[in-house]
mmCIF file of C-alpha atoms in Angstrom:
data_model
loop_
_atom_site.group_PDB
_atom_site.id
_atom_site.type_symbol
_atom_site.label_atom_id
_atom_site.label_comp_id
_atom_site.label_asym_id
_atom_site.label_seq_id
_atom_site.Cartn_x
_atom_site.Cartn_y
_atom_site.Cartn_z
ATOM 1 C CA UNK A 255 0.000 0.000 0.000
ATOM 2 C CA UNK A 256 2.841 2.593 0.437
ATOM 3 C CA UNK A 257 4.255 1.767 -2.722
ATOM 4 C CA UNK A 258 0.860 3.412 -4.018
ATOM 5 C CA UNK A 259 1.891 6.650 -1.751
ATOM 6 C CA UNK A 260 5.699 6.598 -3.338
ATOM 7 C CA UNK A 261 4.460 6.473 -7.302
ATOM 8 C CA UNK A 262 2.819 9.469 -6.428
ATOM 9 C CA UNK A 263 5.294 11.165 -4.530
ATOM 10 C CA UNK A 264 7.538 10.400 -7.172
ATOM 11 C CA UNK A 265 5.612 12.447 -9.953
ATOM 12 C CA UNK A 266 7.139 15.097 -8.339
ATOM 13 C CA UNK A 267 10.231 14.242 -6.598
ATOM 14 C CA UNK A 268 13.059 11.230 -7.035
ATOM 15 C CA UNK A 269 13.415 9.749 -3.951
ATOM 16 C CA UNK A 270 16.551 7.210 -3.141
ATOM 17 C CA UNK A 271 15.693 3.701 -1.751
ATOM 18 C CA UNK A 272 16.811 5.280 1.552
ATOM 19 C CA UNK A 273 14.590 7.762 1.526
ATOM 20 C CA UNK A 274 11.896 4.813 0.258
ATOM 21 C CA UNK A 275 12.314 3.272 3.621
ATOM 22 C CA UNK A 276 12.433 6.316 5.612
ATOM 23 C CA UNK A 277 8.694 7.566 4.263
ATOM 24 C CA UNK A 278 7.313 3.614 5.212
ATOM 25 C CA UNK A 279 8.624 3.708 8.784
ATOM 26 C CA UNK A 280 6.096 7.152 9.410
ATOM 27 C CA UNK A 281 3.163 6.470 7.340
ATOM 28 C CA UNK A 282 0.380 3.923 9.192
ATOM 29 C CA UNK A 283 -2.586 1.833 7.160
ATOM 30 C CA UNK A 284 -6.094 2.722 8.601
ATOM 31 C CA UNK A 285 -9.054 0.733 7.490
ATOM 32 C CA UNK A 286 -12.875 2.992 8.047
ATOM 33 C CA UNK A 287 -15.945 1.407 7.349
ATOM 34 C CA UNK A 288 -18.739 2.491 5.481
ATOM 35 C CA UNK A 289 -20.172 6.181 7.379
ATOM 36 C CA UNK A 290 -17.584 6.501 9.451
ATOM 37 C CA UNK A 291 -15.620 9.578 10.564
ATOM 38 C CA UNK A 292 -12.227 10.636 9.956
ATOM 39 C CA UNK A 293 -12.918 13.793 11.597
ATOM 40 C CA UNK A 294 -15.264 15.465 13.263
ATOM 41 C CA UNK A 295 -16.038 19.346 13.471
ATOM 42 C CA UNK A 296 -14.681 20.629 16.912
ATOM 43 C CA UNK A 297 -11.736 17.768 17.042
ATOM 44 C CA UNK A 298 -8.229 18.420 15.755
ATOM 45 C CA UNK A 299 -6.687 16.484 12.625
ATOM 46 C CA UNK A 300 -3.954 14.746 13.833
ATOM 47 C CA UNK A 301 -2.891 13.028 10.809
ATOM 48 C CA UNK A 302 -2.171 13.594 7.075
ATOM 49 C CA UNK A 303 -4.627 11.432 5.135
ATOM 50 C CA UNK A 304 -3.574 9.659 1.846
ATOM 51 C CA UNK A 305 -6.494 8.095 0.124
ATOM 52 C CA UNK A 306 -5.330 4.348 -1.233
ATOM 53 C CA UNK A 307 -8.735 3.147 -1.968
ATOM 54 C CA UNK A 308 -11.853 4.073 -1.083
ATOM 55 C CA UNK A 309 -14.185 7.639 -1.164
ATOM 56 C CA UNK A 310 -14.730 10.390 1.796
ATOM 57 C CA UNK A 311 -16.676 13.853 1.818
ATOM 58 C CA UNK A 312 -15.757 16.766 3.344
ATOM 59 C CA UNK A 313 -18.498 19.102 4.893
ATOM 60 C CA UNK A 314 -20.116 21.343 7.395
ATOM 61 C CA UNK A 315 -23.912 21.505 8.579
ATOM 62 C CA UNK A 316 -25.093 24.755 7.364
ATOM 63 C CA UNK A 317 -26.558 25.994 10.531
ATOM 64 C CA UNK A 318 -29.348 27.788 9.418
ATOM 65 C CA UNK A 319 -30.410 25.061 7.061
ATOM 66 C CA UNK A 320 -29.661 21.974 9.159
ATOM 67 C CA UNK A 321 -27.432 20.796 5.844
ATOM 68 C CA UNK A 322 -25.244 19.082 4.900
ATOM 69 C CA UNK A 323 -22.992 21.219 2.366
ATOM 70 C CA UNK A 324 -20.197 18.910 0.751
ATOM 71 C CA UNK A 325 -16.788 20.832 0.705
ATOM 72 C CA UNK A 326 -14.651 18.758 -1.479
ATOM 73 C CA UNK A 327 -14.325 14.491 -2.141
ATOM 74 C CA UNK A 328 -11.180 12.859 -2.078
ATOM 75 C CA UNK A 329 -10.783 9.098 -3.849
ATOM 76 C CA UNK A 330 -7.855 6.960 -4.876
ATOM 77 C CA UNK A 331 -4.543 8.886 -4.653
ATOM 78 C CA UNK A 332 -6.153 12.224 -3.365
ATOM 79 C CA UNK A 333 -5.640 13.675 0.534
ATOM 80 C CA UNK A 334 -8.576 14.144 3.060
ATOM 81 C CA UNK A 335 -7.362 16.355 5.864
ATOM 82 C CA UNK A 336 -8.226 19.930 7.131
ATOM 83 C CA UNK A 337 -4.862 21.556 6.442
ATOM 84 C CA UNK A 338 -6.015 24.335 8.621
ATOM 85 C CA UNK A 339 -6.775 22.062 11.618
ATOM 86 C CA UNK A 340 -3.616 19.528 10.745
ATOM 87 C CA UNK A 341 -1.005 22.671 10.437
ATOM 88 C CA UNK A 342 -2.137 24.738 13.272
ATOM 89 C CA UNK A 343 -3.067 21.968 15.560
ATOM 90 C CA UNK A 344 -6.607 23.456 16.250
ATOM 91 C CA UNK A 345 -10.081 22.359 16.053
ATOM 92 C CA UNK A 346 -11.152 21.779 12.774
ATOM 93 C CA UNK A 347 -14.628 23.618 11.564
ATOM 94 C CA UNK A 348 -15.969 20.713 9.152
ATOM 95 C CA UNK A 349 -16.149 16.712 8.925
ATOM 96 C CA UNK A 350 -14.345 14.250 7.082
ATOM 97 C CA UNK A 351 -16.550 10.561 6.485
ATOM 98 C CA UNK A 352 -16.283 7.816 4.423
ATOM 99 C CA UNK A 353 -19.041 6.908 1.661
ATOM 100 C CA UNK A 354 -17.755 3.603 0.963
ATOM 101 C CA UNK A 355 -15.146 1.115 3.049
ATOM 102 C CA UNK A 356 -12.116 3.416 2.807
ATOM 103 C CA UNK A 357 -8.495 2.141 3.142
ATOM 104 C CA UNK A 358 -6.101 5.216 4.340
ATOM 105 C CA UNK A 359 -2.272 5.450 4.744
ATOM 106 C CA UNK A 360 -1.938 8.371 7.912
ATOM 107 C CA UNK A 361 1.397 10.591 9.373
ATOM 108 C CA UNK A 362 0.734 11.970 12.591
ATOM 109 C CA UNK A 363 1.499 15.514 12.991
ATOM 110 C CA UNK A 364 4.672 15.154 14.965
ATOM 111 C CA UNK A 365 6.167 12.448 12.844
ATOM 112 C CA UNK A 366 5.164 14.755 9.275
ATOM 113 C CA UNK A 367 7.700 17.564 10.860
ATOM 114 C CA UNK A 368 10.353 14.712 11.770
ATOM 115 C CA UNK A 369 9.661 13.491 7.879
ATOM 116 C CA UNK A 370 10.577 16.428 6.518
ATOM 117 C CA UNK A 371 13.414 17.035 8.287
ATOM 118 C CA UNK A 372 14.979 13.864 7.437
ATOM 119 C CA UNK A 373 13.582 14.175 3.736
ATOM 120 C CA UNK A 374 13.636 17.765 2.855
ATOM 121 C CA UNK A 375 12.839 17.396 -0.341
ATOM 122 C CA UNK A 376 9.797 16.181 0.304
ATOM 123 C CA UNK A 377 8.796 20.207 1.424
ATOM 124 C CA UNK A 378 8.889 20.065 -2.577
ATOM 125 C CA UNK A 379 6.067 17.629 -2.886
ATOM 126 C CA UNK A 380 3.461 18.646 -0.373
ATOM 127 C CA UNK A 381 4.390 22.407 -1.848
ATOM 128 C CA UNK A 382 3.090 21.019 -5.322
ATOM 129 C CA UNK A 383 -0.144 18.932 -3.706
ATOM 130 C CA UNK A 384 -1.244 22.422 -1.704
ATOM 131 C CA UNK A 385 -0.360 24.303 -5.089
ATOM 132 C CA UNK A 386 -2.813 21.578 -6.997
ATOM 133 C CA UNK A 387 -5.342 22.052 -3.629
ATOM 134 C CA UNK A 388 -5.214 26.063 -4.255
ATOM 135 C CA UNK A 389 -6.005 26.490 -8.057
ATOM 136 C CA UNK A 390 -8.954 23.527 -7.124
ATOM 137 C CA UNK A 391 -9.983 25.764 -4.949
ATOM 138 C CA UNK A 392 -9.493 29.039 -7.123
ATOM 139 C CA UNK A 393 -11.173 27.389 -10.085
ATOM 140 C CA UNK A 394 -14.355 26.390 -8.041
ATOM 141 C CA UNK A 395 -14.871 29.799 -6.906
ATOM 142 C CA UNK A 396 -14.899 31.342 -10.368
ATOM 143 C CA UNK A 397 -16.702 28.691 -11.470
ATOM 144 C CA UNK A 398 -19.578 28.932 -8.597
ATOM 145 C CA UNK A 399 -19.819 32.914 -9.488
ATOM 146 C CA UNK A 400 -19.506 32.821 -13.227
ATOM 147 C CA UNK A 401 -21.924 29.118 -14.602
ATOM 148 C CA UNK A 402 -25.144 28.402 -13.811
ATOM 149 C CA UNK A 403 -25.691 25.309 -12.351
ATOM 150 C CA UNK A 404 -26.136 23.524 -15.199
ATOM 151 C CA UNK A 405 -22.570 24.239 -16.525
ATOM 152 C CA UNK A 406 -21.141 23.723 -13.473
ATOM 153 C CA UNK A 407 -22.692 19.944 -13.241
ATOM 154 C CA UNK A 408 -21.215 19.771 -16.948
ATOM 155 C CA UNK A 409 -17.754 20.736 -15.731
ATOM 156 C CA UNK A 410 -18.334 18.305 -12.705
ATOM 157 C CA UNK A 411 -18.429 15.653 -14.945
ATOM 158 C CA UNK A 412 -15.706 16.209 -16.995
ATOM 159 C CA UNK A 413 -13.386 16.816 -14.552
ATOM 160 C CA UNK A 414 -14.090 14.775 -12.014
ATOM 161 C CA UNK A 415 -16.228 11.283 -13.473
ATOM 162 C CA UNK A 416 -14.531 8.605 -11.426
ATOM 163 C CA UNK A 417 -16.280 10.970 -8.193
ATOM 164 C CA UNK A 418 -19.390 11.152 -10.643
ATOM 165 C CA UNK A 419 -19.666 7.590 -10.805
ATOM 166 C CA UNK A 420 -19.105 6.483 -7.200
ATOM 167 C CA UNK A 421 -20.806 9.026 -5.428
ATOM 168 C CA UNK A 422 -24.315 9.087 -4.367
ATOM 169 C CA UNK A 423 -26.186 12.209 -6.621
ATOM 170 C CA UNK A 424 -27.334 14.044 -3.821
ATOM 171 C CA UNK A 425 -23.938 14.361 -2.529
ATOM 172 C CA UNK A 426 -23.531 15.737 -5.617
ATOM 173 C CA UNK A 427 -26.290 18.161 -5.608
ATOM 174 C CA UNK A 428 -24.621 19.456 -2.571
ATOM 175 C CA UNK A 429 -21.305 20.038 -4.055
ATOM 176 C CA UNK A 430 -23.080 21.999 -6.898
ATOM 177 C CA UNK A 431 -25.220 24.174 -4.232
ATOM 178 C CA UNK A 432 -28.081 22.603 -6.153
ATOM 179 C CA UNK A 433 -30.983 20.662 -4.795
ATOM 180 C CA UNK A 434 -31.290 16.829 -5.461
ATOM 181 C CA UNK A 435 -34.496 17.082 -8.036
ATOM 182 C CA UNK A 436 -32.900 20.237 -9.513
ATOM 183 C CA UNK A 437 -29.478 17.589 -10.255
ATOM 184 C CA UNK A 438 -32.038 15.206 -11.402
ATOM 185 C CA UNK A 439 -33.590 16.937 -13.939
ATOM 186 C CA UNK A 440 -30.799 18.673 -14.897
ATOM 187 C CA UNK A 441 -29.265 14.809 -15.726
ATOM 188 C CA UNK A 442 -31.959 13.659 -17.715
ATOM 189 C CA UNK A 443 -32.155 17.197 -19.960
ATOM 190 C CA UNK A 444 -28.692 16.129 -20.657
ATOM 191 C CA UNK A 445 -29.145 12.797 -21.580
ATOM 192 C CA UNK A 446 -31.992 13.797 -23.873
ATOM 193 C CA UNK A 447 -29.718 16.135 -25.598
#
């Protein structure tokens, strides 16, 4: 399962077999179940969370609503973690939960810091995956003030149709700022077309 982790640390960076070894003593397998939680709002992130199979939601209950409103999904080679929470050691002010059986590799804070200094090119890497996190970011703002919701389910789907595929639509919906039967007809206007 690591070996997953170094391919895709290696996109980026050339790590020695040394350095191979070093990144498998810190990182630890965790196995969630269906609906569980890797974090909940009001508890610190401890760890760093590479996904190695498996899906997870990120999201906060609107409070005025009572909803849930889906911040981001991570899958197969993507992080789930509340950098905020993780760097700064403070509560974190959303969830993390699985949607199906999820199979994680996890760094605890403290061991992350000792990582890097014994691998400092490895700064390089995460540099690159909160670079790649950023413009995500970025791009979904534009994209939330500039398409209607029909474009941005269109752009959902091309960018993002292994998450189209294995998540549940109104999970979806949510991630769009759409409501379920708004996502539903949108779908079949598009398949008629």
């Amino acid at each position: 399962m690591k070996e997953q982790l170094i391919k895709s640390i290696s996109k980026h960076v050339i790590l020695n077999s040394e350095e191979e070894n070093l990144i498998d003593a810190f990182w630890r397998e965790k196995i969630l179940e269906k609906g569980d939680y890797l974090l909940r709002n009001g508890e610190t992130c401890r760890t760093d969370n590479f996904v190695v199979d498996g899906t997870l939601k990120a999201f906060y209950i609107n409070p005025e609503t009572g909803k849930e409103e889906i911040l981001y999904f991570a899958v197969e080679n993507w992080w789930a973690t509340d950098i905020e929470s993780f760097q700064k050691q403070k509560p974190s002010i959303y969830n993390i939960q699985t949607i199906e059986k999820t199979t994680l590799l996890q760094i605890h804070h403290y061991a992350f810091q000792e990582m890097l200094k014994q691998i400092p090119k490895l700064e390089r890497f995460f540099r690159i995956i909160l670079e790649n996190y950023l413009g995500s970011l970025q791009r979904r703002i534009i994209l939330n003030n500039i398409l209607d919701a029909e474009h941005r389910y269109l752009d959902f789907l091309k960018n993002y149709p292994k998450i189209a595929e294995r998540v549940p639509n109104y999970l979806i919906a949510s991630y769009l700022g759409v409501t379920p039967e708004f996502l539903s007809r949108m779908r079949k206007k598009i398949q008629a077309s």
